[in-house]
Coordinates of N, CA and C and ligand atoms in Angstrom, one line a residue:
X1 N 99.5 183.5 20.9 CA 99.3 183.5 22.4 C 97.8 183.6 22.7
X2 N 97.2 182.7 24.3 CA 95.8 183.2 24.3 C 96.1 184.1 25.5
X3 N 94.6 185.1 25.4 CA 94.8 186.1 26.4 C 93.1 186.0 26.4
X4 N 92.8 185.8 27.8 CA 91.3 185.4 28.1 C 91.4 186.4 29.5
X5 N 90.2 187.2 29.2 CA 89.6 187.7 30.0 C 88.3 187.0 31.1
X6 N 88.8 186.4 32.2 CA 87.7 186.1 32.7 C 86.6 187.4 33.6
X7 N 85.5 187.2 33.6 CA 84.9 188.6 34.1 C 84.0 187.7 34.8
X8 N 83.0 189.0 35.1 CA 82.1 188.4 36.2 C 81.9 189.4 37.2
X9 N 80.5 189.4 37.9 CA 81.1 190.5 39.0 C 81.4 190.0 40.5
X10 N 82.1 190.7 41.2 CA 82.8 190.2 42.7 C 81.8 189.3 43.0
X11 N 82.8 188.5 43.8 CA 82.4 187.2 44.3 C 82.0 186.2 42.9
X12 N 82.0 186.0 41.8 CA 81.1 185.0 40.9 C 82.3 183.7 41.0
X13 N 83.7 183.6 41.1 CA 84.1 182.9 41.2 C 85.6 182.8 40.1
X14 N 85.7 184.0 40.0 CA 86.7 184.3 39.0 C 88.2 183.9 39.6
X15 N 88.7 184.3 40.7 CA 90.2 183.7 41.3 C 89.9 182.0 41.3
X16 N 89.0 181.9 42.0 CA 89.4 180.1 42.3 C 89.0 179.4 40.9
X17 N 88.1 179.6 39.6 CA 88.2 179.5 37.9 C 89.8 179.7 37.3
X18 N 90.2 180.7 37.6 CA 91.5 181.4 37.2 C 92.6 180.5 37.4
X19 N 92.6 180.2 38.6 CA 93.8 179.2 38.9 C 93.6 177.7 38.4
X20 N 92.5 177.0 38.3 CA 92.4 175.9 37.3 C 92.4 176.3 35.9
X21 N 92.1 177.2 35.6 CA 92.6 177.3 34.2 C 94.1 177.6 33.7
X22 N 94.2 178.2 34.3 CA 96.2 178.6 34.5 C 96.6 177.7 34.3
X23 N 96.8 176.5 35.1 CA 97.1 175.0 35.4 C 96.7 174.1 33.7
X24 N 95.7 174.4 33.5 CA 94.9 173.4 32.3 C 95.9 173.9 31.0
X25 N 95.8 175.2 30.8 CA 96.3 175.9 29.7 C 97.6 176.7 29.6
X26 N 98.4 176.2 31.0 CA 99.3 177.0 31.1 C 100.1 178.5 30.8
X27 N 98.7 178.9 31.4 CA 99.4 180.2 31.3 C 99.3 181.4 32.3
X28 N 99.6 182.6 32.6 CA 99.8 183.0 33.9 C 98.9 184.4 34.2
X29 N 98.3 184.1 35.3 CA 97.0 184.5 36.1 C 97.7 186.4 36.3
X30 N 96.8 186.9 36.1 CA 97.2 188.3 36.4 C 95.5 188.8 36.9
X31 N 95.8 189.4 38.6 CA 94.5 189.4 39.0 C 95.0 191.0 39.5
X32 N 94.4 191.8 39.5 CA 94.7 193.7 39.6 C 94.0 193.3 41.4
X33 N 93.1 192.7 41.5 CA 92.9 193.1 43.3 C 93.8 192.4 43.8
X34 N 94.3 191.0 43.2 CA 95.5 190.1 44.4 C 97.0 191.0 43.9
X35 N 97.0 191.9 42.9 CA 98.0 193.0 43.2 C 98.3 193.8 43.6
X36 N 97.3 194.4 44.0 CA 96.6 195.7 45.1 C 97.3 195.2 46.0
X37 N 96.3 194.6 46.9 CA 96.7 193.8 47.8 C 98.0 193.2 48.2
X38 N 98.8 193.2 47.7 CA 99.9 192.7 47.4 C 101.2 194.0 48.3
X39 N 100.8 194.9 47.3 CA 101.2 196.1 47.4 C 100.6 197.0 48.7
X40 N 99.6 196.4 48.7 CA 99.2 197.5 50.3 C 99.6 196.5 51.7
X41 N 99.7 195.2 51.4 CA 100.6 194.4 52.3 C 101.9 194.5 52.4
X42 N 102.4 195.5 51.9 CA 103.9 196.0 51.5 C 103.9 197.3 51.9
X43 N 102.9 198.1 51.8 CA 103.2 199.6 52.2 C 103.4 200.5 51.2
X44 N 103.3 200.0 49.9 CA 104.5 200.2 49.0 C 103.3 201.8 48.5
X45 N 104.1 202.6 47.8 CA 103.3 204.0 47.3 C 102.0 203.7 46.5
X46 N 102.1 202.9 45.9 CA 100.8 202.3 45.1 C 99.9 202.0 46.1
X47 N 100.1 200.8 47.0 CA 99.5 200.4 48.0 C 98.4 201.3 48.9
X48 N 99.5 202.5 48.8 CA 99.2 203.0 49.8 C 98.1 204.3 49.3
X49 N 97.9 204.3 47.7 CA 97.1 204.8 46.9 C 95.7 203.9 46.7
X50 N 96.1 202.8 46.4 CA 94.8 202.3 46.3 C 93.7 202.1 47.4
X51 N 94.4 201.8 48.8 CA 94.0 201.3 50.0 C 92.4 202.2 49.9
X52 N 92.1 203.2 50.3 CA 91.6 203.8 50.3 C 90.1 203.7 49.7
X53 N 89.7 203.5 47.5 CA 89.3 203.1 47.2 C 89.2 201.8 47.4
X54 N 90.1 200.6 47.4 CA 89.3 199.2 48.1 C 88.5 199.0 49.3
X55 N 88.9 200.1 50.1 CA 87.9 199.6 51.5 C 86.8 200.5 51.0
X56 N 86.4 201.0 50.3 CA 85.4 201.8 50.2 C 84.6 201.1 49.0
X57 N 85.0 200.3 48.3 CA 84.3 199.2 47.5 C 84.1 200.2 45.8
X58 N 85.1 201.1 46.1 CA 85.5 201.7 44.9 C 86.7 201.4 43.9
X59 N 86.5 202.0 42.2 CA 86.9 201.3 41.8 C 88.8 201.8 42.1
X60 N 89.6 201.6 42.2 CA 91.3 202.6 42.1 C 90.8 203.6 40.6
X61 N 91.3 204.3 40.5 CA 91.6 205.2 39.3 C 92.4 204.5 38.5
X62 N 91.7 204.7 36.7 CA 92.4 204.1 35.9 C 93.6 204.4 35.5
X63 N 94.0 205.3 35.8 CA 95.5 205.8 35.6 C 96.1 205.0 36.8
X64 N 95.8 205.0 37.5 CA 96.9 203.7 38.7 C 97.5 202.1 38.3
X65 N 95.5 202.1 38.1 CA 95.3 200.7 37.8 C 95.9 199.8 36.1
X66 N 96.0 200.7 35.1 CA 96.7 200.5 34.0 C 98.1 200.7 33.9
X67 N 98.4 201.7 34.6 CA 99.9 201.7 34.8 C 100.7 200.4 35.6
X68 N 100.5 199.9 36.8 CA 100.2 198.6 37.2 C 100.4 197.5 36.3
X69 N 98.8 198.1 35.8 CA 98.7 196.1 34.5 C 99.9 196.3 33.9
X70 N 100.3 197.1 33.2 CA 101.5 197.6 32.2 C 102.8 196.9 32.3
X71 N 102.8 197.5 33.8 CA 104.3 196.5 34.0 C 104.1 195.4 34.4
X72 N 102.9 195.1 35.2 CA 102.6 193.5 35.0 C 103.1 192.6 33.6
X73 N 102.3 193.0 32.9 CA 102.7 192.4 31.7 C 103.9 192.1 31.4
X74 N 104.5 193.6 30.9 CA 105.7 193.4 30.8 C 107.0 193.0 31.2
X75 N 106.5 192.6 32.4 CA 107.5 192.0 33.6 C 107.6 190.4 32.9
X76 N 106.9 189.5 32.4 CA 106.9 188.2 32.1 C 106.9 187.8 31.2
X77 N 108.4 187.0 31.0 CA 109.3 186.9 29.8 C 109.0 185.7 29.3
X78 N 108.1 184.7 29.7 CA 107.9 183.5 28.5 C 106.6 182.9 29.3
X79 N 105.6 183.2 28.5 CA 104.9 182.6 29.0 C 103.6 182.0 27.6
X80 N 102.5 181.2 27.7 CA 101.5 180.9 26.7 C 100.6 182.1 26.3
X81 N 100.7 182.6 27.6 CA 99.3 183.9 27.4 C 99.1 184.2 29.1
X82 N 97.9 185.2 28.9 CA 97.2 185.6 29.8 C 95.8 185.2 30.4
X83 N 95.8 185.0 31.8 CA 94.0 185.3 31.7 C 94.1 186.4 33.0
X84 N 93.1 187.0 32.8 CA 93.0 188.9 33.0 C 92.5 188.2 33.9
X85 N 92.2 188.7 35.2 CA 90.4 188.3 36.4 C 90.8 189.9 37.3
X86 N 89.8 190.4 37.0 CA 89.5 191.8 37.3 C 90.2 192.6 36.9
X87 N 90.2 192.5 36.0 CA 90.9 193.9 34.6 C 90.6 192.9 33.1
X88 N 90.1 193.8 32.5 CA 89.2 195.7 32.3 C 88.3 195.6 33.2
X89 N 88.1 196.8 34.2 CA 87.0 197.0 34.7 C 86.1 198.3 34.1
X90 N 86.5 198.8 33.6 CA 85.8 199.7 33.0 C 86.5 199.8 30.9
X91 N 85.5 200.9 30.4 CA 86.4 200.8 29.1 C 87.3 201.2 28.9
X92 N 87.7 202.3 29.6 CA 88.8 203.0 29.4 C 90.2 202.0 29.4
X93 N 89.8 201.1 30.8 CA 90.3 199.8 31.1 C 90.8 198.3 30.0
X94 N 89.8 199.0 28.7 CA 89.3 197.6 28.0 C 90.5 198.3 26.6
X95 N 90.0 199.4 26.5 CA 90.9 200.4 25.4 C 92.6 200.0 25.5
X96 N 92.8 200.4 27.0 CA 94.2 200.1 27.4 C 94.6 199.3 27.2
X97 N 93.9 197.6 27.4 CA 94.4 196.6 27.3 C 94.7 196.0 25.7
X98 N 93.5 196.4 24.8 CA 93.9 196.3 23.6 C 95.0 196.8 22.8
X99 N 95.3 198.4 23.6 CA 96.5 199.1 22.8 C 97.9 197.8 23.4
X100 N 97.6 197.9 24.4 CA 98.7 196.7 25.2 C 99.1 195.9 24.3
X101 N 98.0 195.1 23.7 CA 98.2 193.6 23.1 C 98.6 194.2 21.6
X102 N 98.2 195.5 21.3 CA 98.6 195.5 19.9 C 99.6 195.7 19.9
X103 N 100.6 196.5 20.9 CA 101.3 196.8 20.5 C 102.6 195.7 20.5
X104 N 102.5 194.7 20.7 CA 102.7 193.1 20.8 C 102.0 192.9 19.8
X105 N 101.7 193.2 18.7 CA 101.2 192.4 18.1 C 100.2 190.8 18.0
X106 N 99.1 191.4 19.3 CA 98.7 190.4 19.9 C 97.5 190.9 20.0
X107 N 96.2 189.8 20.3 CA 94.7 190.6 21.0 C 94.1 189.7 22.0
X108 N 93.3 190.1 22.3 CA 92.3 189.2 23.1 C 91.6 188.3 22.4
X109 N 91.8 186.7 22.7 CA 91.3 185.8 22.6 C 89.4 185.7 22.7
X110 N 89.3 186.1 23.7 CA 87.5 186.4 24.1 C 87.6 186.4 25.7
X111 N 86.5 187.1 25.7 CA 86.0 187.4 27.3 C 85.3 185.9 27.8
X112 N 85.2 185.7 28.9 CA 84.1 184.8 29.5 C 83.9 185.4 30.5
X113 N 82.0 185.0 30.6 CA 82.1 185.7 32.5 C 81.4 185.3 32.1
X114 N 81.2 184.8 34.0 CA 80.4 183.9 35.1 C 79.2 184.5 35.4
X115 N 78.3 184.3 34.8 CA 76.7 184.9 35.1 C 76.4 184.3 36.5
X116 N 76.1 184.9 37.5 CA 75.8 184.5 39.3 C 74.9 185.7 39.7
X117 N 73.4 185.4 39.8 CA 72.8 186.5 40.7 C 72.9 187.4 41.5
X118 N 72.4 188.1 41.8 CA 73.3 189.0 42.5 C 73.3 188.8 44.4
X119 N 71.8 187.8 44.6 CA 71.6 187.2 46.0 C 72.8 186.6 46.4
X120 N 73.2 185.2 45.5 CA 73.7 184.6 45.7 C 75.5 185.3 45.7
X121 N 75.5 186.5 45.1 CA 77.5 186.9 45.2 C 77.3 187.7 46.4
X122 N 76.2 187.8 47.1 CA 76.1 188.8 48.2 C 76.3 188.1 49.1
X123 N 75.6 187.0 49.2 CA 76.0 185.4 50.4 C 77.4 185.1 50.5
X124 N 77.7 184.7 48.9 CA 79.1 184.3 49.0 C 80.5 184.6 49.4
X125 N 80.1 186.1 49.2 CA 81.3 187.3 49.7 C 81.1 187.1 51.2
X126 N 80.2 187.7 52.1 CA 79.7 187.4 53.1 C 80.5 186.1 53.6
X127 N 80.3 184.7 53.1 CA 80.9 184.0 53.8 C 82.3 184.1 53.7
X128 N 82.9 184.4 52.2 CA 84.3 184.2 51.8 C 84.6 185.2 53.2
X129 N 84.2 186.4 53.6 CA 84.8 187.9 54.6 C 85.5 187.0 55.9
X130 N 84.5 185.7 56.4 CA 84.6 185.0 57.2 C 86.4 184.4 57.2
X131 N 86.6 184.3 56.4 CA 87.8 183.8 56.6 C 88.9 184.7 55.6
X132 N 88.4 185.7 55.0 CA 89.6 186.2 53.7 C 90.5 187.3 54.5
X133 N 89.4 187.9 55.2 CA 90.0 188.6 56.0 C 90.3 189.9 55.6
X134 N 89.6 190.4 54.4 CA 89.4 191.4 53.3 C 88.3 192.6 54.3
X135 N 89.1 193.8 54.2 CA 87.7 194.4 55.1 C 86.7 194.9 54.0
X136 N 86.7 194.7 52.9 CA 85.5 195.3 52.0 C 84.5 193.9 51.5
X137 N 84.9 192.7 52.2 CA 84.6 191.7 52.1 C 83.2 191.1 53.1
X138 N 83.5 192.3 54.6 CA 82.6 191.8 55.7 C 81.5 192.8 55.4
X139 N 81.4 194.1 55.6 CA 80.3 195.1 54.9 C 79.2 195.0 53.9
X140 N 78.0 194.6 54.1 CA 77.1 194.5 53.1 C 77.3 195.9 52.7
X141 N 77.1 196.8 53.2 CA 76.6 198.1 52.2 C 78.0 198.3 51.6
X142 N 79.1 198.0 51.6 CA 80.4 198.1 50.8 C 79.9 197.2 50.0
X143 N 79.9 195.8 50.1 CA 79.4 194.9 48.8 C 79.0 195.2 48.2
X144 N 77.3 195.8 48.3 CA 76.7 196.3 47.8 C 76.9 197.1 46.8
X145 N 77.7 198.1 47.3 CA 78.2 199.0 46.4 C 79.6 198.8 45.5
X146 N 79.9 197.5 45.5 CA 80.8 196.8 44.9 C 79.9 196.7 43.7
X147 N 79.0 196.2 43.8 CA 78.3 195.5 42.6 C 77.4 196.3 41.8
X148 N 77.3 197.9 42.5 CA 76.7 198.7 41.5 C 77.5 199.3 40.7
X149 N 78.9 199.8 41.5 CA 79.9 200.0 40.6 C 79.8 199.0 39.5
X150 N 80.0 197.7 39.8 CA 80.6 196.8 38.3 C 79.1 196.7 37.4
X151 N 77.7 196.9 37.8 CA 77.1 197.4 37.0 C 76.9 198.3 36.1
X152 N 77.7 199.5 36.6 CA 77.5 200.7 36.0 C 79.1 200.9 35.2
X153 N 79.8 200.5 35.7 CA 81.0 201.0 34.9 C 82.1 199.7 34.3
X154 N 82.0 198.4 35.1 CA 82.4 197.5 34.4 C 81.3 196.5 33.4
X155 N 80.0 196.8 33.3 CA 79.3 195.8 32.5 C 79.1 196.2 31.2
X156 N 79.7 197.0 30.6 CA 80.0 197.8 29.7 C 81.3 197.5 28.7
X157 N 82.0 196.6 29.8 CA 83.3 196.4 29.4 C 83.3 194.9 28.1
X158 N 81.7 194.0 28.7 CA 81.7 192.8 28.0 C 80.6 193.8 27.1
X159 N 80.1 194.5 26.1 CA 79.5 195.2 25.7 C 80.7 195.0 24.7
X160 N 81.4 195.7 25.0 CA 82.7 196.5 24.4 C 83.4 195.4 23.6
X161 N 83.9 193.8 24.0 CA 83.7 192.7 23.4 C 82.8 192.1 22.8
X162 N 81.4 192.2 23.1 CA 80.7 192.0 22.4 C 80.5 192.7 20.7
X163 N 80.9 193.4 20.6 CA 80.4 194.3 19.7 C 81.7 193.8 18.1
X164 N 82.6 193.1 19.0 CA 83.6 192.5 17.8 C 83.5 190.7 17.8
X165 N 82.0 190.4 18.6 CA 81.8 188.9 18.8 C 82.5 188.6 19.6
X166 N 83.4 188.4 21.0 CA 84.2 188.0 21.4 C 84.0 188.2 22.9
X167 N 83.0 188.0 23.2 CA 82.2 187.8 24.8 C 81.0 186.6 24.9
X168 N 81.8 186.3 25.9 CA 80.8 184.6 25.9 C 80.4 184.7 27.4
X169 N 79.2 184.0 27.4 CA 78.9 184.0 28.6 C 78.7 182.4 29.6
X170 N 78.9 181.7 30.7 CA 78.6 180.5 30.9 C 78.2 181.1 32.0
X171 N 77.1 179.9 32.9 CA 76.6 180.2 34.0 C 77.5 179.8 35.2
X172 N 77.4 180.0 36.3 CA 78.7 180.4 37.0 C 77.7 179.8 38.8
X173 N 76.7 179.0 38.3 CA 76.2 178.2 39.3 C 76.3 176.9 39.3
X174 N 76.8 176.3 40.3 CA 76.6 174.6 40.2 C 78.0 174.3 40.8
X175 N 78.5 173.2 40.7 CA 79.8 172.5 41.6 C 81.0 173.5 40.7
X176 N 82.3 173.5 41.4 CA 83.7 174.1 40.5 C 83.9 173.7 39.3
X177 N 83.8 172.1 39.6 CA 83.7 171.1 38.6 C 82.9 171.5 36.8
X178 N 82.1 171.7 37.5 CA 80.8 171.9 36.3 C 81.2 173.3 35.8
X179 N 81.2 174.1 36.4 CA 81.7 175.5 35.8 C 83.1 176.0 35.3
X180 N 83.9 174.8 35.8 CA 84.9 174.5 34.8 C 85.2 174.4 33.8
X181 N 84.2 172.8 33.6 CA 83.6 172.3 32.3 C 83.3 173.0 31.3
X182 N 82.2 173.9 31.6 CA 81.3 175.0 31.1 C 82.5 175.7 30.6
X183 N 83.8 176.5 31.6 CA 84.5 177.2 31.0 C 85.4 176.7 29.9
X184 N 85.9 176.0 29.8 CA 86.9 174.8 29.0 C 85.9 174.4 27.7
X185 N 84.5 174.4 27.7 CA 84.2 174.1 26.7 C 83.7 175.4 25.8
X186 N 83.7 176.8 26.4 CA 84.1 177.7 25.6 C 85.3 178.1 25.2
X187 N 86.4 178.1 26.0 CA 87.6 178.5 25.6 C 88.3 177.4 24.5
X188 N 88.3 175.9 24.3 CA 88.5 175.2 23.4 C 87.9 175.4 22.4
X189 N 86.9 176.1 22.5 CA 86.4 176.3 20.6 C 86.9 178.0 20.5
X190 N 87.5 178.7 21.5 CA 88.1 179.6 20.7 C 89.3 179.5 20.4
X191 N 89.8 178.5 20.9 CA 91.9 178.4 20.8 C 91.4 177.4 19.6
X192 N 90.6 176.5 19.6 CA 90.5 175.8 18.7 C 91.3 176.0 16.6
Ligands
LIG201 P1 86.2 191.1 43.7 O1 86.2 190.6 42.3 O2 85.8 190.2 44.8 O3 85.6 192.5 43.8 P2 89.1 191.9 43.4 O4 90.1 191.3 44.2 O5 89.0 191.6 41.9 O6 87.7 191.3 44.1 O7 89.0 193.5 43.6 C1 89.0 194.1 44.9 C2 89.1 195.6 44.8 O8 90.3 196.0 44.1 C3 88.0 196.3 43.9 O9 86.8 196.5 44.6 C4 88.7 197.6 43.5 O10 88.7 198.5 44.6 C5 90.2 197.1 43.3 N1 90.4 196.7 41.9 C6 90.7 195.5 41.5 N2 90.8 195.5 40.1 C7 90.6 196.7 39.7 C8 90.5 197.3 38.4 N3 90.8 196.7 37.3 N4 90.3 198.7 38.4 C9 90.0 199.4 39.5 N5 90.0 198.8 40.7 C10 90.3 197.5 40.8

């Protein structure tokens, strides 16, 4: 099975990447914020735990947030694989996921993430707020602090793949198109 981590930090382009590659390689998108979310548009006890940390542009607690992925996974009875988009965010995050796959007898494929300055994911969020309708989406100083979080506790996570070869990076500027391309031409030489 492949199981691809796409990363990157907020705003680089990881959901709207995610869902063309789903499509290309058929296999099924598992995104921890469009879960969240999910759940706090439900009310549901989780929801109603995380809410709190997302508008505050904090990360959920990894005991929420892995318990979650858990049954995510486990919930989906035939599929090619995974691609991760925002999980592992941290290592503790990255640990979990590997015991996950081993214990399936399975691992991670490789990371990829979308290298995007940090001007430009501050614009982008900004515009995406305009219509997503996300309240941690309209706040620069929430942004802001979106992105020092994933500095400080998820950039550690491609480190953590790195260190067994298995973090790639492509640049994550230019048309969808092109950064598609970019992505599809690393992931075919790792399924290769
Ligand atoms: P973005 O990549 O634009 O930040 P996401 O939808 O991936 O958007 O995440 C939105 C919010 O959901 C995060 O700021 C965080 O509060 C929460 N969240 C999502 N994934 C995780 C995760 N793996 N661990 C902890 N919190 C998470």
């Amino acid at each position: 099975m492949i199981h691809l981590i796409l990363f990157g930090p907020p705003g680089s382009g990881k959901g709207t990447q995610a869902a063309k590659l789903v499509e290309h390689y058929g296999l099924t998108h598992i995104s921890t914020g469009d879960l969240f979310r999910y759940e706090m548009e439900n009310n549901t006890p989780l929801g109603i735990k995380a809410k709190a940390f997302m508008a505050e542009g904090q990360l959920v607690p990894d005991e929420i947030t892995i318990g979650m992925l858990r049954n995510k996974v486990n919930s989906v009875k035939e599929t090619r694989g995974f691609i991760f988009d925002g999980f592992p965010r941290t290592v503790a995050q990255a640990e979990a996921l590997d015991h996950l796959l081993e214990e399936r007898d399975e691992e991670i494929t490789g990371l990829v993430a979308l290298d995007v300055h940090e001007e430009e994911i501050v614009q982008r969020i900004l515009l995406r707020g305009k219509t997503s309708g996300r309240p941690d989406d309209n706040d620069e100083s929430i942004i802001r602090n979106r992105i020092e979080v994933y500095k400080s506790e998820t950039t550690p996570v491609s480190d953590h793949y790195r260190r067994i070869g298995k973090s790639h990076t492509v640049q994550g500027i230019g048309s969808l198109d092109e950064i598609f391309q970019r992505l599809t031409g690393v992931i075919d030489s790792l399924i290769d």
